[in-house]
Amino acid sequence: MLVFVVMALMVCSVSDSSRLLNDPESQHRRNLLGNGLGATPPMGWNSWNHFHFGINETMIQETADALVSTGLSKLGYTYANIDDGWGEMTRDDNGNLVPHRTKFPSGIKALADYVHGKGLKLGIYSDAGYFTCGTKMAGSLGHEEQDAKTFASWGVDYLKYDNCHNDGTKPVDRYPVMTRALMKAGRPIYFSLCEGGDMHPALWGYQVGNSWRTTDDIRDRWESMISKADINEVYANYARPGGWNDPDMLEVGNGGMTKNEYVVHFSLWAISKAPLIIGCDVRNMTEDTKEILSNAEVIAVNQDPLGIQGKKVRNGNLEVWAGPLSGYSVAVVLLNKYSYRRAPVTALWEDIGLDPSTVVQARDLWEHKTLERQFVGSLTATLEPHSCKMYVLKPVA
Ligand SMILES: *[C@@H]1O[C@H](CO)[C@@H](O)[C@H](O)[C@H]1NC(C)=O
Ligand SMILES: *[C@@H]1O[C@H](CO)[C@@H](O)[C@H](O)[C@H]1NC(C)=O
């Protein structure tokens, strides 16, 4: 009798899942974009956080050179992304977007060729409204197909799509128009939704783009950085390969935080499976900046193929963040948010998803060493103000 029940359940679940797989409507919903990009969070550089409008083709070329010569591209930072300010204010007589005549005199196609020649990819910026946010150059609302074709013809690989000066309709109506336009344009283009978090894009972004901003713009300050990480964390369950929560680009190296604070910034972005888009001048990095951005062990947590966003499992001024990795390992960040006192922070196995009896080896990702003793049940570290420790815990067989 029991056997029959179990078999009936099995039959039921098999036919359920095959119905789902064959249902064209759900297939369509899953694969609307279907560009195969973003299997892990994107890595690269963007001009906005450091340069704002002060961009031109020379400095983008020099940035591409620096991404290669510093070794950053080998670590995975392959997108060189131009933000707002690359174009003329108005379209040409045929309605096409026009690269800025003095800042980008050779045009975007020539720049894409240059960047591709370095083994990198080129990103560009537009807006799901009539004008862009900063320079108020022409946006793409109502010109989606034309602009997607233009970007594809230039060899663009990534589109950051902002949300200013729109007609007041819902982003969930405007963004998919560009999704479909990119699909038709004949070139895989990573689609980065910069809706700003107003309409909870985590709830609908996966069907529309490869990542979605969960917050407004980051500033190069501890409080801003922490608040973006916190807002982004709320949506952790919605992130997965092909679609990521985006708490905005990195400020590491821009000078507004201490080294320890930038280590916290990079650690939280990595465990949150956030896009790692550098926002400083990579042509002129300090050794500290380079060391933080080049931490291959922290990058490996971000790029883990399982693609599960870490969560905050202990709240307050002494926090614990954790998330599973492939190979039964767990990534952990212990964080002291106090500005004025040292304090011990403890990760309890029951909080971070390990059985209490599990014995682990702990790898300290910032010290680059495996701790000599093994741990069972908990791990404690004493932390300086505004600083963190990041570990990978690996169960010992
Ligand atoms: C290009 O931009 C950089 C960085 O803002 C600036 O230093 C340089 O003077 C600019 N060059 C031109 C030709 O505008
Ligand atoms: C390079 O960075 C330092 C700060 O680290 C700054 O003082 C200097 O002006 C920068 N140089 C250029 C050319 O931007």
Short mmCIF file of C-alpha atoms and ligand atoms in Angstrom, two decimals:
data_model
loop_
_atom_site.label_atom_id
_atom_site.label_comp_id
_atom_site.label_asym_id
_atom_site.label_seq_id
_atom_site.Cartn_x
_atom_site.Cartn_y
_atom_site.Cartn_z
CA MET A 1 0.00 0.00 0.00
CA LEU A 2 2.77 2.36 1.02
CA VAL A 3 4.64 1.45 -2.17
CA PHE A 4 1.62 2.45 -4.23
CA VAL A 5 1.37 5.79 -2.52
CA VAL A 6 5.04 6.53 -3.09
CA MET A 7 4.79 5.52 -6.75
CA ALA A 8 1.73 7.64 -7.24
CA LEU A 9 3.56 10.61 -5.76
CA MET A 10 6.54 9.99 -8.02
CA VAL A 11 4.39 9.75 -11.13
CA CYS A 12 2.61 12.89 -10.12
CA SER A 13 5.81 14.88 -9.60
CA VAL A 14 7.40 13.61 -12.81
CA SER A 15 4.39 14.57 -14.89
CA ASP A 16 4.19 17.91 -13.09
CA SER A 17 7.75 18.83 -13.92
CA SER A 18 7.52 17.64 -17.52
CA ARG A 19 4.34 19.65 -17.92
CA LEU A 20 6.23 22.69 -16.63
CA LEU A 21 9.15 22.05 -18.96
CA ASN A 22 6.90 21.66 -21.96
CA ASP A 23 4.62 24.55 -21.17
CA PRO A 24 5.57 27.18 -23.75
CA GLU A 25 4.34 29.98 -21.51
CA SER A 26 6.68 29.06 -18.64
CA GLN A 27 9.51 28.36 -21.09
CA HIS A 28 9.01 31.84 -22.47
CA ARG A 29 8.96 33.39 -19.02
CA ARG A 30 12.20 31.71 -18.04
CA ASN A 31 14.01 32.48 -21.26
CA LEU A 32 12.77 35.90 -22.28
CA LEU A 33 16.29 37.26 -22.44
CA GLY A 34 18.05 33.92 -22.84
CA ASN A 35 21.40 35.46 -23.77
CA GLY A 36 23.37 32.93 -21.73
CA LEU A 37 25.28 35.72 -19.95
CA GLY A 38 25.81 36.29 -16.24
CA ALA A 39 26.27 32.65 -15.19
CA THR A 40 28.39 34.24 -12.45
CA PRO A 41 28.24 37.92 -11.39
CA PRO A 42 29.85 40.22 -13.99
CA MET A 43 33.29 41.70 -13.26
CA GLY A 44 34.86 44.79 -14.75
CA TRP A 45 35.13 48.56 -14.46
CA ASN A 46 32.79 51.52 -14.95
CA SER A 47 33.63 55.21 -15.37
CA TRP A 48 30.94 56.79 -13.16
CA ASN A 49 32.08 56.53 -9.52
CA HIS A 50 35.44 58.17 -10.15
CA PHE A 51 35.09 60.26 -13.31
CA HIS A 52 31.39 61.14 -13.62
CA PHE A 53 31.18 63.21 -16.84
CA GLY A 54 34.96 63.53 -17.25
CA ILE A 55 35.30 60.72 -19.75
CA ASN A 56 36.77 60.42 -23.25
CA GLU A 57 38.12 57.76 -25.57
CA THR A 58 41.73 58.23 -24.47
CA MET A 59 41.05 57.51 -20.83
CA ILE A 60 38.83 54.53 -21.66
CA GLN A 61 41.66 53.12 -23.79
CA GLU A 62 44.18 53.76 -21.00
CA THR A 63 41.80 52.06 -18.57
CA ALA A 64 41.59 49.03 -20.85
CA ASP A 65 45.41 48.98 -21.01
CA ALA A 66 45.58 49.20 -17.21
CA LEU A 67 43.04 46.42 -16.67
CA VAL A 68 45.44 44.19 -18.58
CA SER A 69 48.80 45.48 -17.27
CA THR A 70 47.72 45.36 -13.59
CA GLY A 71 46.60 41.75 -13.94
CA LEU A 72 42.98 42.64 -13.14
CA SER A 73 41.64 41.26 -16.42
CA LYS A 74 43.26 37.88 -15.72
CA LEU A 75 41.38 37.82 -12.41
CA GLY A 76 38.09 38.19 -14.31
CA TYR A 77 37.58 41.96 -14.60
CA THR A 78 36.81 41.94 -18.31
CA TYR A 79 34.11 44.59 -18.84
CA ALA A 80 35.24 48.18 -19.52
CA ASN A 81 31.99 50.10 -19.17
CA ILE A 82 31.31 53.67 -20.26
CA ASP A 83 28.65 55.38 -18.15
CA ASP A 84 26.67 58.57 -18.81
CA GLY A 85 28.25 61.31 -20.93
CA TRP A 86 29.47 59.40 -24.00
CA GLY A 87 27.00 60.91 -26.47
CA GLU A 88 25.75 64.07 -28.11
CA MET A 89 22.66 65.61 -26.52
CA THR A 90 20.45 64.94 -29.54
CA ARG A 91 20.03 62.22 -32.15
CA ASP A 92 21.11 62.66 -35.78
CA ASP A 93 18.68 63.25 -38.69
CA ASN A 94 18.00 59.51 -38.91
CA GLY A 95 17.21 59.28 -35.21
CA ASN A 96 20.45 57.52 -34.30
CA LEU A 97 22.42 58.13 -31.11
CA VAL A 98 25.69 59.94 -31.83
CA PRO A 99 28.97 59.57 -29.92
CA HIS A 100 30.18 62.86 -28.44
CA ARG A 101 32.14 64.62 -31.19
CA THR A 102 35.01 65.90 -29.08
CA LYS A 103 35.14 63.31 -26.28
CA PHE A 104 34.76 60.25 -28.54
CA PRO A 105 35.88 61.54 -31.97
CA SER A 106 36.77 58.06 -33.28
CA GLY A 107 33.34 56.69 -32.35
CA ILE A 108 32.26 53.81 -30.14
CA LYS A 109 32.88 51.11 -32.78
CA ALA A 110 36.59 52.02 -32.92
CA LEU A 111 36.74 51.99 -29.12
CA ALA A 112 35.03 48.58 -28.98
CA ASP A 113 37.56 47.26 -31.50
CA TYR A 114 40.39 48.58 -29.33
CA VAL A 115 38.94 47.07 -26.15
CA HIS A 116 38.24 43.74 -27.87
CA GLY A 117 41.82 43.75 -29.14
CA LYS A 118 42.90 43.65 -25.49
CA GLY A 119 40.71 40.61 -24.85
CA LEU A 120 38.17 42.75 -22.96
CA LYS A 121 34.53 43.66 -23.51
CA LEU A 122 32.91 47.09 -23.89
CA GLY A 123 29.88 48.32 -21.97
CA ILE A 124 27.70 51.34 -22.64
CA TYR A 125 24.94 53.26 -20.90
CA SER A 126 21.46 54.43 -21.81
CA ASP A 127 18.16 55.20 -20.13
CA ALA A 128 14.60 53.82 -20.17
CA GLY A 129 13.40 57.41 -20.42
CA TYR A 130 13.62 60.39 -22.78
CA PHE A 131 16.93 61.65 -21.34
CA THR A 132 19.76 60.15 -19.29
CA CYS A 133 20.10 60.96 -15.59
CA GLY A 134 23.29 63.00 -15.47
CA THR A 135 24.02 64.68 -18.79
CA LYS A 136 20.41 64.56 -20.03
CA MET A 137 21.57 63.28 -23.42
CA ALA A 138 18.99 61.40 -25.48
CA GLY A 139 17.55 58.30 -23.77
CA SER A 140 16.19 55.18 -25.45
CA LEU A 141 12.47 55.29 -24.57
CA GLY A 142 10.60 54.91 -27.86
CA HIS A 143 13.87 54.12 -29.73
CA GLU A 144 14.63 50.75 -28.16
CA GLU A 145 15.00 48.68 -31.34
CA GLN A 146 17.00 51.32 -33.15
CA ASP A 147 19.36 51.82 -30.22
CA ALA A 148 19.80 48.09 -29.54
CA LYS A 149 20.76 47.68 -33.23
CA THR A 150 23.18 50.60 -32.96
CA PHE A 151 24.84 49.12 -29.85
CA ALA A 152 25.08 45.69 -31.50
CA SER A 153 26.56 47.20 -34.69
CA TRP A 154 29.22 48.96 -32.60
CA GLY A 155 30.16 45.68 -30.90
CA VAL A 156 28.87 46.62 -27.46
CA ASP A 157 28.77 43.75 -24.92
CA TYR A 158 26.99 45.25 -21.89
CA LEU A 159 24.21 47.79 -21.44
CA LYS A 160 23.56 49.64 -18.17
CA TYR A 161 20.02 50.97 -18.50
CA ASP A 162 18.99 53.81 -16.19
CA ASN A 163 15.51 55.03 -15.22
CA CYS A 164 15.39 58.86 -15.34
CA HIS A 165 13.07 61.25 -17.20
CA ASN A 166 10.61 58.52 -18.10
CA ASP A 167 6.95 59.04 -18.90
CA GLY A 168 5.86 57.91 -15.44
CA THR A 169 4.83 54.43 -16.55
CA LYS A 170 6.05 51.42 -14.61
CA PRO A 171 9.62 50.15 -15.12
CA VAL A 172 8.14 46.68 -15.42
CA ASP A 173 6.47 47.92 -18.63
CA ARG A 174 9.42 49.91 -20.06
CA TYR A 175 12.40 47.62 -19.36
CA PRO A 176 11.14 44.49 -21.21
CA VAL A 177 10.85 46.56 -24.41
CA MET A 178 14.64 46.91 -24.39
CA THR A 179 14.98 43.23 -23.43
CA ARG A 180 13.15 42.24 -26.60
CA ALA A 181 15.05 44.81 -28.67
CA LEU A 182 18.38 43.36 -27.47
CA MET A 183 17.17 39.85 -28.31
CA LYS A 184 16.44 40.98 -31.86
CA ALA A 185 19.70 42.91 -32.27
CA GLY A 186 21.68 39.76 -32.98
CA ARG A 187 24.50 40.13 -30.44
CA PRO A 188 24.56 38.82 -26.85
CA ILE A 189 24.56 41.97 -24.68
CA TYR A 190 24.62 41.71 -20.87
CA PHE A 191 21.56 43.67 -19.71
CA SER A 192 22.09 45.56 -16.43
CA LEU A 193 18.84 47.08 -15.13
CA CYS A 194 19.49 50.32 -13.27
CA GLU A 195 15.93 50.88 -12.15
CA GLY A 196 17.16 52.04 -8.75
CA GLY A 197 15.17 49.64 -6.59
CA ASP A 198 11.91 51.65 -6.46
CA MET A 199 9.66 48.93 -7.85
CA HIS A 200 11.46 45.94 -6.28
CA PRO A 201 13.12 44.78 -9.53
CA ALA A 202 14.32 41.62 -7.78
CA LEU A 203 10.72 40.40 -8.05
CA TRP A 204 10.59 40.70 -11.86
CA GLY A 205 14.18 41.30 -13.01
CA TYR A 206 15.13 37.70 -13.74
CA GLN A 207 12.77 37.57 -16.71
CA VAL A 208 14.07 40.88 -18.05
CA GLY A 209 17.80 41.27 -17.46
CA ASN A 210 21.01 39.75 -16.10
CA SER A 211 21.14 41.94 -12.98
CA TRP A 212 19.08 44.65 -11.35
CA ARG A 213 19.98 47.50 -9.04
CA THR A 214 18.27 47.04 -5.68
CA THR A 215 19.29 50.49 -4.37
CA ASP A 216 19.86 54.11 -5.32
CA ASP A 217 23.43 55.30 -5.99
CA ILE A 218 26.25 54.37 -3.63
CA ARG A 219 28.53 57.09 -2.20
CA ASP A 220 32.14 56.66 -1.12
CA ARG A 221 31.23 56.54 2.58
CA TRP A 222 30.95 53.75 5.15
CA GLU A 223 27.28 54.46 6.02
CA SER A 224 26.25 54.52 2.37
CA MET A 225 28.14 51.33 1.56
CA ILE A 226 26.67 49.44 4.55
CA SER A 227 23.13 50.62 3.78
CA LYS A 228 23.38 49.41 0.15
CA ALA A 229 24.56 45.98 1.34
CA ASP A 230 21.67 45.79 3.82
CA ILE A 231 18.95 46.78 1.36
CA ASN A 232 20.36 44.36 -1.20
CA GLU A 233 20.42 41.51 1.32
CA VAL A 234 16.63 41.56 1.69
CA TYR A 235 16.31 40.14 -1.84
CA ALA A 236 18.90 37.38 -1.49
CA ASN A 237 16.48 34.61 -2.46
CA TYR A 238 15.92 36.15 -5.91
CA ALA A 239 19.55 35.99 -7.07
CA ARG A 240 20.77 33.05 -9.14
CA PRO A 241 22.94 32.27 -12.15
CA GLY A 242 21.78 34.49 -15.00
CA GLY A 243 20.20 37.14 -12.72
CA TRP A 244 21.86 38.99 -9.82
CA ASN A 245 20.97 41.59 -7.21
CA ASP A 246 23.10 44.70 -7.73
CA PRO A 247 23.84 47.01 -4.74
CA ASP A 248 25.77 49.36 -7.11
CA MET A 249 29.39 49.59 -8.20
CA LEU A 250 32.51 49.47 -6.05
CA GLU A 251 34.01 52.56 -4.41
CA VAL A 252 37.22 50.75 -3.40
CA GLY A 253 40.17 53.05 -4.18
CA ASN A 254 38.26 56.33 -4.38
CA GLY A 255 39.56 57.62 -1.04
CA GLY A 256 36.44 58.09 1.11
CA MET A 257 36.93 55.03 3.33
CA THR A 258 39.79 53.46 5.28
CA LYS A 259 41.55 50.34 4.05
CA ASN A 260 39.64 48.18 6.57
CA GLU A 261 36.34 49.70 5.41
CA TYR A 262 37.16 48.95 1.78
CA VAL A 263 38.00 45.36 2.78
CA VAL A 264 34.52 45.16 4.35
CA HIS A 265 33.00 46.68 1.18
CA PHE A 266 34.70 44.13 -1.08
CA SER A 267 33.96 41.19 1.24
CA LEU A 268 30.24 42.03 1.50
CA TRP A 269 29.91 42.51 -2.27
CA ALA A 270 31.67 39.21 -2.88
CA ILE A 271 29.56 37.13 -0.48
CA SER A 272 26.40 38.89 -1.77
CA LYS A 273 27.17 37.68 -5.30
CA ALA A 274 27.08 41.31 -6.40
CA PRO A 275 28.54 42.45 -9.71
CA LEU A 276 32.19 43.38 -9.04
CA ILE A 277 32.43 46.53 -11.13
CA ILE A 278 35.46 48.60 -10.11
CA GLY A 279 34.79 52.32 -9.75
CA CYS A 280 38.25 53.83 -9.20
CA ASP A 281 41.00 55.00 -11.56
CA VAL A 282 42.73 51.71 -12.34
CA ARG A 283 45.51 53.63 -14.12
CA ASN A 284 46.61 55.00 -10.76
CA MET A 285 45.84 52.58 -7.91
CA THR A 286 47.61 52.48 -4.55
CA GLU A 287 49.09 49.16 -3.45
CA ASP A 288 46.27 48.79 -0.90
CA THR A 289 43.59 49.28 -3.57
CA LYS A 290 45.25 46.82 -5.90
CA GLU A 291 45.64 44.27 -3.11
CA ILE A 292 41.93 44.46 -2.21
CA LEU A 293 40.60 44.27 -5.76
CA SER A 294 43.05 41.48 -6.65
CA ASN A 295 42.18 39.08 -3.80
CA ALA A 296 41.62 35.94 -5.88
CA GLU A 297 40.26 33.98 -2.90
CA VAL A 298 37.53 36.55 -2.23
CA ILE A 299 36.77 36.78 -5.95
CA ALA A 300 36.39 32.98 -6.01
CA VAL A 301 33.59 33.23 -3.42
CA ASN A 302 31.81 35.75 -5.64
CA GLN A 303 32.29 33.60 -8.74
CA ASP A 304 31.39 30.26 -7.13
CA PRO A 305 29.34 28.23 -9.64
CA LEU A 306 26.58 27.49 -7.11
CA GLY A 307 25.59 31.16 -7.34
CA ILE A 308 23.78 31.39 -3.99
CA GLN A 309 23.75 34.87 -2.45
CA GLY A 310 25.00 34.99 1.15
CA LYS A 311 22.71 36.34 3.86
CA LYS A 312 23.05 38.22 7.11
CA VAL A 313 22.43 35.56 9.75
CA ARG A 314 23.24 37.71 12.83
CA ASN A 315 22.04 41.32 13.09
CA GLY A 316 23.25 44.30 15.06
CA ASN A 317 26.63 45.97 15.35
CA LEU A 318 28.37 42.59 15.39
CA GLU A 319 27.15 40.78 12.30
CA VAL A 320 27.60 37.41 10.68
CA TRP A 321 27.01 36.92 6.95
CA ALA A 322 27.12 33.44 5.41
CA GLY A 323 26.34 31.56 2.24
CA PRO A 324 26.87 28.08 0.84
CA LEU A 325 29.57 27.37 -1.75
CA SER A 326 30.11 24.40 -4.00
CA GLY A 327 32.03 21.48 -2.45
CA TYR A 328 29.97 21.64 0.78
CA SER A 329 31.95 24.69 1.90
CA VAL A 330 30.50 27.80 3.55
CA ALA A 331 31.64 31.41 3.07
CA VAL A 332 31.47 33.53 6.24
CA VAL A 333 32.02 37.22 6.93
CA LEU A 334 32.36 38.33 10.56
CA LEU A 335 31.76 42.09 10.76
CA ASN A 336 32.32 44.67 13.50
CA LYS A 337 30.21 47.75 12.68
CA TYR A 338 31.16 49.64 15.84
CA SER A 339 33.20 52.74 15.01
CA TYR A 340 34.88 52.91 18.43
CA ARG A 341 35.51 49.49 19.96
CA ARG A 342 37.18 46.18 19.30
CA ALA A 343 34.85 43.25 19.81
CA PRO A 344 34.66 39.48 19.39
CA VAL A 345 32.24 38.18 16.75
CA THR A 346 31.10 34.54 16.67
CA ALA A 347 29.68 32.45 13.85
CA LEU A 348 27.55 29.63 15.25
CA TRP A 349 27.21 26.59 13.02
CA GLU A 350 23.42 26.61 13.56
CA ASP A 351 23.32 30.15 12.07
CA ILE A 352 25.50 29.47 9.05
CA GLY A 353 23.88 26.23 7.90
CA LEU A 354 26.30 23.62 9.28
CA ASP A 355 25.36 20.69 11.50
CA PRO A 356 26.64 21.54 15.04
CA SER A 357 28.91 18.48 15.06
CA THR A 358 30.66 19.32 11.79
CA VAL A 359 34.42 19.73 12.05
CA VAL A 360 35.81 22.30 9.61
CA GLN A 361 39.06 23.68 8.35
CA ALA A 362 38.99 27.49 8.22
CA ARG A 363 40.72 29.43 5.46
CA ASP A 364 41.24 33.14 6.23
CA LEU A 365 40.77 34.83 2.85
CA TRP A 366 42.46 38.13 3.78
CA GLU A 367 45.42 36.59 5.64
CA HIS A 368 45.72 33.94 2.91
CA LYS A 369 46.26 31.18 5.40
CA THR A 370 44.51 28.08 6.67
CA LEU A 371 44.13 28.23 10.46
CA GLU A 372 46.08 25.53 12.26
CA ARG A 373 43.36 24.34 14.60
CA GLN A 374 40.08 22.92 13.34
CA PHE A 375 36.71 24.21 14.51
CA VAL A 376 33.47 22.57 15.60
CA GLY A 377 30.23 24.35 16.54
CA SER A 378 31.51 27.92 16.30
CA LEU A 379 34.33 30.22 15.22
CA THR A 380 35.16 33.51 16.98
CA ALA A 381 37.44 36.37 15.95
CA THR A 382 38.14 39.67 17.69
CA LEU A 383 37.76 42.53 15.25
CA GLU A 384 38.93 46.14 15.10
CA PRO A 385 36.24 48.82 14.60
CA HIS A 386 34.78 48.96 11.04
CA SER A 387 36.53 45.79 9.97
CA CYS A 388 35.82 42.18 9.10
CA LYS A 389 37.21 38.71 8.68
CA MET A 390 36.27 36.50 5.77
CA TYR A 391 36.58 32.71 5.82
CA VAL A 392 35.79 29.67 3.78
CA LEU A 393 34.88 26.79 6.10
CA LYS A 394 35.43 23.35 4.63
CA PRO A 395 34.11 20.25 6.39
CA VAL A 396 36.89 17.81 7.22
CA ALA A 397 36.12 14.33 5.89
C1 LIG B 1 40.23 62.65 -20.86
O1 LIG B 1 39.76 62.39 -19.53
C2 LIG B 1 40.77 62.41 -18.54
C3 LIG B 1 40.14 61.94 -17.23
O2 LIG B 1 39.08 62.75 -16.86
C4 LIG B 1 41.40 63.77 -18.48
O3 LIG B 1 42.44 63.77 -17.53
C5 LIG B 1 41.95 64.16 -19.86
O4 LIG B 1 42.42 65.48 -19.82
C6 LIG B 1 40.87 64.03 -20.92
N1 LIG B 1 41.47 64.22 -22.24
C7 LIG B 1 40.86 64.93 -23.16
C8 LIG B 1 41.58 64.98 -24.48
O5 LIG B 1 39.80 65.48 -22.98
C1 LIG B 2 46.98 59.25 -8.41
O1 LIG B 2 46.43 58.98 -7.13
C2 LIG B 2 46.90 59.83 -6.09
C3 LIG B 2 46.24 59.38 -4.81
O2 LIG B 2 46.44 58.04 -4.58
C4 LIG B 2 46.55 61.26 -6.38
O3 LIG B 2 47.09 62.10 -5.38
C5 LIG B 2 47.11 61.66 -7.74
O4 LIG B 2 46.66 62.95 -8.07
C6 LIG B 2 46.63 60.68 -8.81
N1 LIG B 2 47.24 60.97 -10.10
C7 LIG B 2 46.52 61.15 -11.20
C8 LIG B 2 47.29 61.42 -12.44
O5 LIG B 2 45.29 61.07 -11.22
#
